[in-house]
Short mmCIF file of C-alpha atoms in Angstrom, two decimals:
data_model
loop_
_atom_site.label_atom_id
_atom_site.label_comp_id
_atom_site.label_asym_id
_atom_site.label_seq_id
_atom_site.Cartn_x
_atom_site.Cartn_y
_atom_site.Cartn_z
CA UNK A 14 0.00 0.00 0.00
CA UNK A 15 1.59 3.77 -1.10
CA UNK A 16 2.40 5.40 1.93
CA UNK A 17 1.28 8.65 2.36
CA UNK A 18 3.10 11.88 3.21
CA UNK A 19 3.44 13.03 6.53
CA UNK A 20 3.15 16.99 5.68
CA UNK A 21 -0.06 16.11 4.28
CA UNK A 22 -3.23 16.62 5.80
CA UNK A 23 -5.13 13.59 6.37
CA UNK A 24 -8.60 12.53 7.04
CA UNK A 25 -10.25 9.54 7.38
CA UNK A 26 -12.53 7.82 5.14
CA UNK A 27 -14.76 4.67 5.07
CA UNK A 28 -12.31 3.74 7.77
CA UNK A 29 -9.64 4.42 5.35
CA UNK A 30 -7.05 7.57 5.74
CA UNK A 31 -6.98 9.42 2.38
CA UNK A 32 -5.56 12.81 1.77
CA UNK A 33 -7.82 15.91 2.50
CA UNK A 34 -7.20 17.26 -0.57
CA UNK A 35 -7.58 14.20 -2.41
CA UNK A 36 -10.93 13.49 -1.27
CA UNK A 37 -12.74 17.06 -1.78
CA UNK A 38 -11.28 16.56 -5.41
CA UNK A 39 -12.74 12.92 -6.05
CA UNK A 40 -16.63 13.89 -4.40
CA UNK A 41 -16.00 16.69 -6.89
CA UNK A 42 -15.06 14.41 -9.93
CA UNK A 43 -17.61 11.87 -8.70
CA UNK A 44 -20.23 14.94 -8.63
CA UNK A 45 -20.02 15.99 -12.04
CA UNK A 46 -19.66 12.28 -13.44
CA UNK A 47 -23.00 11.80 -11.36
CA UNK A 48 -24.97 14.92 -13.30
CA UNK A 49 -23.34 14.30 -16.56
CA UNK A 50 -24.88 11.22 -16.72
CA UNK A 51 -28.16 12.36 -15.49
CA UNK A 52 -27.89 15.56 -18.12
CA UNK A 53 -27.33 12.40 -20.99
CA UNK A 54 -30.03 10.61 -20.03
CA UNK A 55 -32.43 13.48 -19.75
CA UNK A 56 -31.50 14.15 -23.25
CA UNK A 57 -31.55 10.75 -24.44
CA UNK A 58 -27.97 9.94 -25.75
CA UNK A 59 -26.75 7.19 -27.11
CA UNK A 60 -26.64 3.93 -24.08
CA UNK A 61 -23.05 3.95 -23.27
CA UNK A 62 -22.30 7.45 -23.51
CA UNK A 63 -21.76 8.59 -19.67
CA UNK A 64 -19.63 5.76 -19.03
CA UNK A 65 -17.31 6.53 -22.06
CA UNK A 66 -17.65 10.12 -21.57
CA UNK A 67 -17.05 9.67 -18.05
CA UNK A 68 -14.12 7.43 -18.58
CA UNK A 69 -12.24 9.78 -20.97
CA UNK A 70 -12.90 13.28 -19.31
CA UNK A 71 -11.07 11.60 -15.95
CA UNK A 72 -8.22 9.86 -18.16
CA UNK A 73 -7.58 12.78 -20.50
CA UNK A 74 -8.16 15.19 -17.68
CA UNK A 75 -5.69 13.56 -15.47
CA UNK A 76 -3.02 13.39 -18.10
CA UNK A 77 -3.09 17.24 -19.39
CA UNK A 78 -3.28 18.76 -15.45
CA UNK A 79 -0.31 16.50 -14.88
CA UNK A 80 1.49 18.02 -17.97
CA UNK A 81 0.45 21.20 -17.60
CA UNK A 82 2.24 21.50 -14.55
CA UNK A 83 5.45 19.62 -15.04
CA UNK A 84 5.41 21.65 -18.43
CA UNK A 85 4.83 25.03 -17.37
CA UNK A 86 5.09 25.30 -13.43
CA UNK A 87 8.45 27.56 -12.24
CA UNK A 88 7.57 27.73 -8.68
CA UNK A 89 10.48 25.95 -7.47
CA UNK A 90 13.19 27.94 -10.16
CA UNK A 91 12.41 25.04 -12.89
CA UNK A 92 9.86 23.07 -14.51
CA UNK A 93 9.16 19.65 -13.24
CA UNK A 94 11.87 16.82 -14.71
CA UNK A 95 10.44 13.90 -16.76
CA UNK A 96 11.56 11.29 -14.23
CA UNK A 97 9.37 13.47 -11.60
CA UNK A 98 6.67 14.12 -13.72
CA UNK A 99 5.55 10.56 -13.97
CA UNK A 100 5.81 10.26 -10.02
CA UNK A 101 1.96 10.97 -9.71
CA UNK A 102 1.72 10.59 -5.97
CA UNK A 103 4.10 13.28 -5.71
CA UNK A 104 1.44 15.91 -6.42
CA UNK A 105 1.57 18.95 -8.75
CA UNK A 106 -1.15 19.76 -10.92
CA UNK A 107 -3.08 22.01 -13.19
CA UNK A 108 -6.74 23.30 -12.87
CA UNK A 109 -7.02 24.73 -15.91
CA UNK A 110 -5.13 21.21 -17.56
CA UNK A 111 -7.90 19.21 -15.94
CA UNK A 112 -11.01 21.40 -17.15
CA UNK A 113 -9.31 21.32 -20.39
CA UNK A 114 -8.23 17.78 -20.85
CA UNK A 115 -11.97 16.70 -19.52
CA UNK A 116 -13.15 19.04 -22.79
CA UNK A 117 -10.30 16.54 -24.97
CA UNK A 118 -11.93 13.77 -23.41
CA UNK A 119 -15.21 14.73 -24.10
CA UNK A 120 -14.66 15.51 -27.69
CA UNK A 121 -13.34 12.14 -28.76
CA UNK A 122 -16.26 10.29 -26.84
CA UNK A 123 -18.43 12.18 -29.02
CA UNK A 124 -16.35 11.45 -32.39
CA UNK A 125 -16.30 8.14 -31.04
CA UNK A 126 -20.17 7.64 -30.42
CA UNK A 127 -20.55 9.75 -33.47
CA UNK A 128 -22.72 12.58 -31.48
CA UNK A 129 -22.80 16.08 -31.32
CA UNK A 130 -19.52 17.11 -29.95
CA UNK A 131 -21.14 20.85 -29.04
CA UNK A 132 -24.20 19.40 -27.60
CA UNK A 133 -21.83 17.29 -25.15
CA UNK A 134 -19.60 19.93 -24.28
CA UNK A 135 -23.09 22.18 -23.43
CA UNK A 136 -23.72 19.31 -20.59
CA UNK A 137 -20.32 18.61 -19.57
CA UNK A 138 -20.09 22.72 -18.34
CA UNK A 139 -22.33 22.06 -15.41
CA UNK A 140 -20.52 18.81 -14.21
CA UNK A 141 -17.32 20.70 -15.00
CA UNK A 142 -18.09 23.93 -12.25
CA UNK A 143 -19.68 21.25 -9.83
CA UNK A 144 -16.12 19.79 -10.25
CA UNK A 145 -14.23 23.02 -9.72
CA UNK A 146 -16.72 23.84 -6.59
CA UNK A 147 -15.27 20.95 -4.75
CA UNK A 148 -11.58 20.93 -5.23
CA UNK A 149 -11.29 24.30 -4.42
CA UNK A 150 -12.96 23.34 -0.75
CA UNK A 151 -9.93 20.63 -0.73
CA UNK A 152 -7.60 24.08 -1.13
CA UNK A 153 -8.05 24.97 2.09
CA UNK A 154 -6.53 21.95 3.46
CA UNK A 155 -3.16 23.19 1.62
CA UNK A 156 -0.66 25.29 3.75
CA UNK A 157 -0.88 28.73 1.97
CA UNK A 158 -2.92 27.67 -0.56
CA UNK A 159 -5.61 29.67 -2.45
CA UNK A 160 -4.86 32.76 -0.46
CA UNK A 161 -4.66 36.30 -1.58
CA UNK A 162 -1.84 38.96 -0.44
CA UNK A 163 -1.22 40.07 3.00
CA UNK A 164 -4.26 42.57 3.37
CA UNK A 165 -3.32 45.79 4.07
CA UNK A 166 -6.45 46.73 5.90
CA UNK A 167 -8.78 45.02 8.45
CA UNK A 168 -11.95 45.19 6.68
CA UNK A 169 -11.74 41.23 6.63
CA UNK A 170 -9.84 40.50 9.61
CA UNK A 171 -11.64 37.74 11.63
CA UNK A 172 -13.94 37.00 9.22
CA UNK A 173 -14.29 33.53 7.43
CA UNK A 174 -13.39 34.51 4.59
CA UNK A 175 -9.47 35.55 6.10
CA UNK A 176 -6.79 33.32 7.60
CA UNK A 177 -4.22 34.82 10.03
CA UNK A 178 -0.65 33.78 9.43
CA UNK A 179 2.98 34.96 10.76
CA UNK A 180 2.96 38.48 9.08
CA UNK A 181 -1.10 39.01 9.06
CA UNK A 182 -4.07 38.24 7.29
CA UNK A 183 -4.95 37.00 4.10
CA UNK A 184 -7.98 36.27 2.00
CA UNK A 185 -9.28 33.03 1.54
CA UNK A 186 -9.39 33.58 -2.29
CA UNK A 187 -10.47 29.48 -2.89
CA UNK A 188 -14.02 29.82 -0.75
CA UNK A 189 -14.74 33.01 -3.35
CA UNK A 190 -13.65 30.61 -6.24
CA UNK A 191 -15.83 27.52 -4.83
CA UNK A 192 -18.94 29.70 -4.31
CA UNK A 193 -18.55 31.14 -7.76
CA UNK A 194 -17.97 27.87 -9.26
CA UNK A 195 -21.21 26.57 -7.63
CA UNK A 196 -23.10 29.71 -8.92
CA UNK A 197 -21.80 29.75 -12.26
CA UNK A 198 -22.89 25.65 -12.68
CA UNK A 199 -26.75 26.63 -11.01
CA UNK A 200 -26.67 29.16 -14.25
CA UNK A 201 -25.63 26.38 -16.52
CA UNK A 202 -28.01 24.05 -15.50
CA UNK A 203 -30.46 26.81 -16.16
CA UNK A 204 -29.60 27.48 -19.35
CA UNK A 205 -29.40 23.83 -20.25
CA UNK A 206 -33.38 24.03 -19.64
CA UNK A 207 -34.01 26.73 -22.99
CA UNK A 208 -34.24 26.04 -26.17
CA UNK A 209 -30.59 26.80 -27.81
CA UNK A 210 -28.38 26.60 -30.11
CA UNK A 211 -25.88 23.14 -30.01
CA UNK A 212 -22.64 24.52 -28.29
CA UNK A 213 -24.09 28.14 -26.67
CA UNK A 214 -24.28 26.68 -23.04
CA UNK A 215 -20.50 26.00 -23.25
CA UNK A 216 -19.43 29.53 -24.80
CA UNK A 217 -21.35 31.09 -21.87
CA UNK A 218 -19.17 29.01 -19.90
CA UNK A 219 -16.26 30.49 -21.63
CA UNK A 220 -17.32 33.95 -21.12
CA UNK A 221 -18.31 33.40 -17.32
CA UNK A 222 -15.89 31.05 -16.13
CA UNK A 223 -13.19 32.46 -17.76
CA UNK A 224 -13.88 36.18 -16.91
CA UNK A 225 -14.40 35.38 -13.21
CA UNK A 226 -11.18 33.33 -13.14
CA UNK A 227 -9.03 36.09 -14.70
CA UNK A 228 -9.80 38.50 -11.51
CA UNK A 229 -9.87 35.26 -8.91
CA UNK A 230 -6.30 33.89 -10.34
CA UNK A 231 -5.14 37.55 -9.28
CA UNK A 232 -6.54 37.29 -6.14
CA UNK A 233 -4.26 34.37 -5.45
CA UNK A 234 -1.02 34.69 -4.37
CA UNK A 235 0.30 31.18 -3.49
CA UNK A 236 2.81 30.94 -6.91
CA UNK A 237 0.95 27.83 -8.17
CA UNK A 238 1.60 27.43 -11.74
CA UNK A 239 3.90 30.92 -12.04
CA UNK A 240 6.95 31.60 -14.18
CA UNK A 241 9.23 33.66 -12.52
CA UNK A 242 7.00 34.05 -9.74
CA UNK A 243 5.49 36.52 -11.38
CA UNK A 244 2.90 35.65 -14.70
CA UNK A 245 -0.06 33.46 -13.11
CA UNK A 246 -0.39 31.07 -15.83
CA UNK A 247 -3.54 30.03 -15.08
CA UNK A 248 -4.89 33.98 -15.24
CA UNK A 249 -3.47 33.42 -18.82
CA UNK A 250 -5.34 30.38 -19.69
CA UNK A 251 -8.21 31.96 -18.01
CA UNK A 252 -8.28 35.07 -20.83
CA UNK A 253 -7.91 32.91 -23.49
CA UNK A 254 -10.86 30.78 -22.16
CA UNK A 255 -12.69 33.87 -22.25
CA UNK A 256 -11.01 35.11 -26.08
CA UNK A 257 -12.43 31.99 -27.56
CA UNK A 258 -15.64 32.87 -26.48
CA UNK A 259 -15.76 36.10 -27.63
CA UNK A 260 -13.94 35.14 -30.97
CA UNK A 261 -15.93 32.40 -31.89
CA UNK A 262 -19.52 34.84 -31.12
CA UNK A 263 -17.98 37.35 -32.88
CA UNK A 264 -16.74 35.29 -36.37
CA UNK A 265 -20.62 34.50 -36.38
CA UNK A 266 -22.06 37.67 -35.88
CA UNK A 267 -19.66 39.22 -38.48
CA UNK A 268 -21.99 39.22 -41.44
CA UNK A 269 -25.15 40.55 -39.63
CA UNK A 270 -23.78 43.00 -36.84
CA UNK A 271 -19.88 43.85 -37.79
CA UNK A 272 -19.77 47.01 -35.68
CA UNK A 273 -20.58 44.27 -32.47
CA UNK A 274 -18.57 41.97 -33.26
CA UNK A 275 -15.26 44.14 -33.89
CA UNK A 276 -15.66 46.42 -30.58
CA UNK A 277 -15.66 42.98 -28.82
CA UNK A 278 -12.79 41.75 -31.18
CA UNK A 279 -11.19 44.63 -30.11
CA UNK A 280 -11.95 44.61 -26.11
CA UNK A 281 -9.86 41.43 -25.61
CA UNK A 282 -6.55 42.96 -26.43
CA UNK A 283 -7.64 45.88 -24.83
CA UNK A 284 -8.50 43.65 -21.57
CA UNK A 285 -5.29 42.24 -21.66
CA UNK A 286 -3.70 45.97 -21.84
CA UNK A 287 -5.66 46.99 -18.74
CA UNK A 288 -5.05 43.76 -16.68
CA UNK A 289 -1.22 44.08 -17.06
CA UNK A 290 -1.51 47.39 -16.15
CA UNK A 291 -3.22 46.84 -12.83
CA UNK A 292 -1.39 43.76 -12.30
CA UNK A 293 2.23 45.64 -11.73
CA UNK A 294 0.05 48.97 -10.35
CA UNK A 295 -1.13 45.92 -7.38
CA UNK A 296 2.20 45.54 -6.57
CA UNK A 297 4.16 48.47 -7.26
CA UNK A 298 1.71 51.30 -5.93
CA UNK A 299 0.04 52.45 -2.90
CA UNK A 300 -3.20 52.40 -5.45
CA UNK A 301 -6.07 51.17 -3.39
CA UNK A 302 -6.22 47.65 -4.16
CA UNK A 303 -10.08 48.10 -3.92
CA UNK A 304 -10.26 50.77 -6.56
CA UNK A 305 -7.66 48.83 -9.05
CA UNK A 306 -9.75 45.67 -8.86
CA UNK A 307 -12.74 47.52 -9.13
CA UNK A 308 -10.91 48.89 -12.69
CA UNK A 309 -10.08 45.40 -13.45
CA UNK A 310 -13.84 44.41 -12.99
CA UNK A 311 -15.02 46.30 -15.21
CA UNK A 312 -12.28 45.81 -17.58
CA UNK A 313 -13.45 42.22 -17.67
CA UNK A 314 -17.45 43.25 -17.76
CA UNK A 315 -16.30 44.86 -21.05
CA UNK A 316 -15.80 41.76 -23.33
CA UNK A 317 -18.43 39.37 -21.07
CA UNK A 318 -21.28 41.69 -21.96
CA UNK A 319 -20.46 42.29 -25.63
CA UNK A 320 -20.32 38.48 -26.17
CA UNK A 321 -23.28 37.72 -24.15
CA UNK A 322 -24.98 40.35 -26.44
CA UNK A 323 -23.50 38.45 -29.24
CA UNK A 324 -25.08 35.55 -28.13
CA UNK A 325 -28.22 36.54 -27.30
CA UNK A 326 -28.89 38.15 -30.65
CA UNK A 327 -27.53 35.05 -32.90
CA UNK A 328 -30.25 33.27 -30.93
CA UNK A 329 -32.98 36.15 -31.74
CA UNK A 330 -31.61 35.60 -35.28
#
């Protein structure tokens, strides 16, 4: 039996002791498996389909957060060897490589099954957020994990969403991520229940998920998946989450309403401009952090609402 590590924290399980961690993030995986099959029956897929569906998102998913991090991850002055990379009980991986590797895996079971691959990916955003929701809870049992800066006022202090530590008090930056995660799937689910368009359910995921995660990935300040301990790679992944939304609205709304789609077109570089900008004003300045993420908000709000108008029209249309 693997042993597990003692700077881990542990609970115990079905009389079995598993890691904290660990555990949050298989109730999550075992939570969206469980509504992604419910979602494909409701719809009437193919027999088979949640199973192989299932199967593949966990594979694929597992594979691409592993390589994500050993690939990319400079936290520790280097990326991750090849000889420790396939060392999976070491630990080290990716959010953004699982969400995206699940999306792989849910591709090919729908090439495979010969189904809509948009009409999958419109079910799999729910089980997807329900997933996220979870592991972030698991977060907190990670030593300076999913926490903001030191705060440099006491609005917070004492609060649950804060943790005290040697040199003061931080934000608990995962609980904001969980909640919003669980929010963000309740919307999904309700806009699995209109009438749309294959594929629309999973661009508004793009546009939501990725446009909260871009401000939340700031937030944190634990240099998970950094280079140089400076450029949050997962922020990055998070914008271009939220580009290929916009992009892919905006390439279909170019014949009927060009004007729309090239202001959003243009907000994403634009949003990229502003959020580097704030980014070394967070650090660098005596800037209220609440008035520079306030700016960054709305920075984001920019390219959100234009695709959301995007999409609302094309389905008017």
């Amino acid at each position: 039996m693997m042993s597990l590590r003692e700077d881990a924290v542990k609970v115990f399980f079905l009389g079995t002791q598993v890691y904290a961690f660990g555990l949050y993030a298989a109730l999550g995986m075992a939570l969206g498996l469980i509504v992604l099959a419910l979602l494909l029956k409701k719809g009437k897929w193919q027999k088979g389909t949640a199973p192989l569906a299932g199967a593949l998102c966990v594979g694929v998913g597992f594979l691409v957060s592993r390589l994500f991090f050993g690939l990319m991850d400079e936290s520790l002055g280097q990326v991750m060897p090849l000889w420790a990379m396939v060392r999976v009980n070491t630990g080290g991986y990716s959010m953004m490589g699982a969400l995206l590797g699940a999306c792989m895996g849910a591709l090919i079971a729908a090439k495979i099954t010969r189904q809509s691959g948009a009409g999958l990916m419109d079910l799999l955003a729910p089980a997807l957020l329900l997933f996220v929701a979870c592991e972030r809870l698991g977060e907190g049992y990670i030593e300076e994990f999913g926490v903001s800066r030191f705060l440099s006022d006491g609005l917070f202090n004492g609060s649950f969403l804060a943790v005290e530590g040697d040199y003061g008090w931080r934000l608990n930056t995962y609980l904001i991520e969980s909640f919003t995660a669980l929010v963000l799937s309740l919307v999904m689910l309700r806009d699995l229940g209109v009438s749309r368009r294959k594929g629309d359910t999973f661009i508004l995921f793009l546009l939501l998920f990725g446009g909260t995660q871009i401000l939340l990935e700031s937030l944190r300040y634990d240099q998970h998946m950094t280079v140089k301990a400076y450029v949050k790679l997962q922020q990055v992944i998070a914008m271009m989450l939220l580009s290929s939304g916009v992009i892919v609205l905006a390439v279909r709304a170019w014949r009927k309403r060009r004007g729309l789609a090239l202001w959003a077109l243009i907000s994403i570089p634009a949003v990229v401009g502003a959020g580097v900008a704030i980014e070394f004003m967070i650090d660098r300045t005596a800037v209220s952090h609440y008035l520079l993420y306030l700016c960054f908000l709305a920075a984001v709000c920019v390219p959100v609402a234009l695709g959301m108008k995007m999409r609302k029209e094309g389905q008017n249309g």
